[in-house]
Amino acid sequence: MRTIRLGDADAIPSTVVDDAANGMPSIIARGGEPEVVVVSFAEWERLSTVPSFGRLLMASGLEEGDLPERNRKGLRTAGF
């Protein structure tokens, strides 16, 4: 993944878009700090539809008793 300064990004927009469409995202940096990542629309759709961990667990098909009982003891001390 390459990093492009914001001031340089406007000079090469088609290259950035072409790269993203071909699976090579680009980071746009402002003041030396990463600000934006340009990815393809297909990649954005894939990333935006990732289910939550809770939904994954609910869809797992686990039955009662499939997981071990939860340890209900108090928290352990670090022992420093």
Coordinates of C-alpha atoms in Angstrom, one line a residue:
M1 CA 0.0 0.0 0.0
R2 CA 1.5 3.3 -0.9
T3 CA 1.2 6.6 0.9
I4 CA 0.4 9.8 -1.1
R5 CA 0.6 13.3 0.3
L6 CA -2.8 15.1 0.1
G7 CA -1.1 17.9 -2.0
D8 CA 0.0 15.3 -4.5
A9 CA -3.2 13.3 -4.7
D10 CA -5.1 15.8 -6.8
A11 CA -2.4 15.5 -9.5
I12 CA -2.9 11.8 -9.9
P13 CA -6.5 10.9 -9.2
S14 CA -7.0 8.4 -12.0
T15 CA -3.9 6.5 -11.0
V16 CA -5.2 6.2 -7.4
V17 CA -8.6 5.1 -8.6
D18 CA -7.2 2.6 -11.1
D19 CA -4.9 1.2 -8.4
A20 CA -7.8 0.8 -5.9
A21 CA -10.0 -0.9 -8.6
N22 CA -7.1 -3.3 -9.1
G23 CA -6.9 -4.2 -5.5
M24 CA -4.1 -1.9 -4.5
P25 CA -5.4 0.7 -1.9
S26 CA -3.6 4.0 -1.3
I27 CA -3.2 6.0 1.9
I28 CA -3.7 9.7 1.6
A29 CA -1.7 11.6 4.2
R30 CA -2.3 15.1 5.5
G31 CA 0.6 16.7 7.4
G32 CA 2.4 13.4 7.3
E33 CA -0.4 11.6 9.2
P34 CA -2.6 8.9 7.4
E35 CA -6.0 10.5 6.9
V36 CA -7.9 8.4 4.3
V37 CA -7.6 5.0 2.5
V38 CA -8.8 4.7 -1.0
V39 CA -10.2 1.2 -1.7
S40 CA -12.4 -0.2 -4.5
F41 CA -16.1 -0.1 -4.1
A42 CA -16.2 -3.9 -4.0
E43 CA -13.7 -3.9 -1.1
W44 CA -15.6 -1.3 0.7
E45 CA -18.8 -3.3 0.3
R46 CA -17.1 -6.4 1.6
L47 CA -15.7 -4.6 4.6
S48 CA -18.9 -2.8 5.5
T49 CA -21.0 -6.0 5.6
V50 CA -18.8 -7.8 8.1
P51 CA -21.2 -9.1 10.8
S52 CA -20.6 -8.3 14.4
F53 CA -19.1 -10.9 16.7
G54 CA -22.4 -11.4 18.4
R55 CA -24.2 -12.1 15.1
L56 CA -21.4 -14.6 14.2
L57 CA -22.0 -16.4 17.5
M58 CA -25.7 -16.4 17.1
A59 CA -25.3 -17.9 13.6
S60 CA -22.8 -20.5 14.7
G61 CA -25.4 -23.2 15.5
L62 CA -24.0 -23.7 19.0
E63 CA -26.4 -25.6 21.3
E64 CA -26.7 -25.2 25.1
G65 CA -23.9 -27.2 26.7
D66 CA -21.5 -26.9 23.6
L67 CA -19.4 -24.4 25.5
P68 CA -17.8 -24.9 29.0
E69 CA -19.4 -23.2 31.9
R70 CA -18.3 -19.7 32.7
N71 CA -15.9 -19.2 35.6
R72 CA -17.9 -17.0 38.0
K73 CA -15.1 -16.5 40.5
G74 CA -13.9 -12.9 41.1
L75 CA -11.1 -11.3 39.1
R76 CA -7.6 -12.5 39.7
T77 CA -5.1 -10.1 41.1
A78 CA -2.0 -9.3 39.0
G79 CA 0.4 -10.3 41.9
F80 CA 2.9 -7.5 41.5

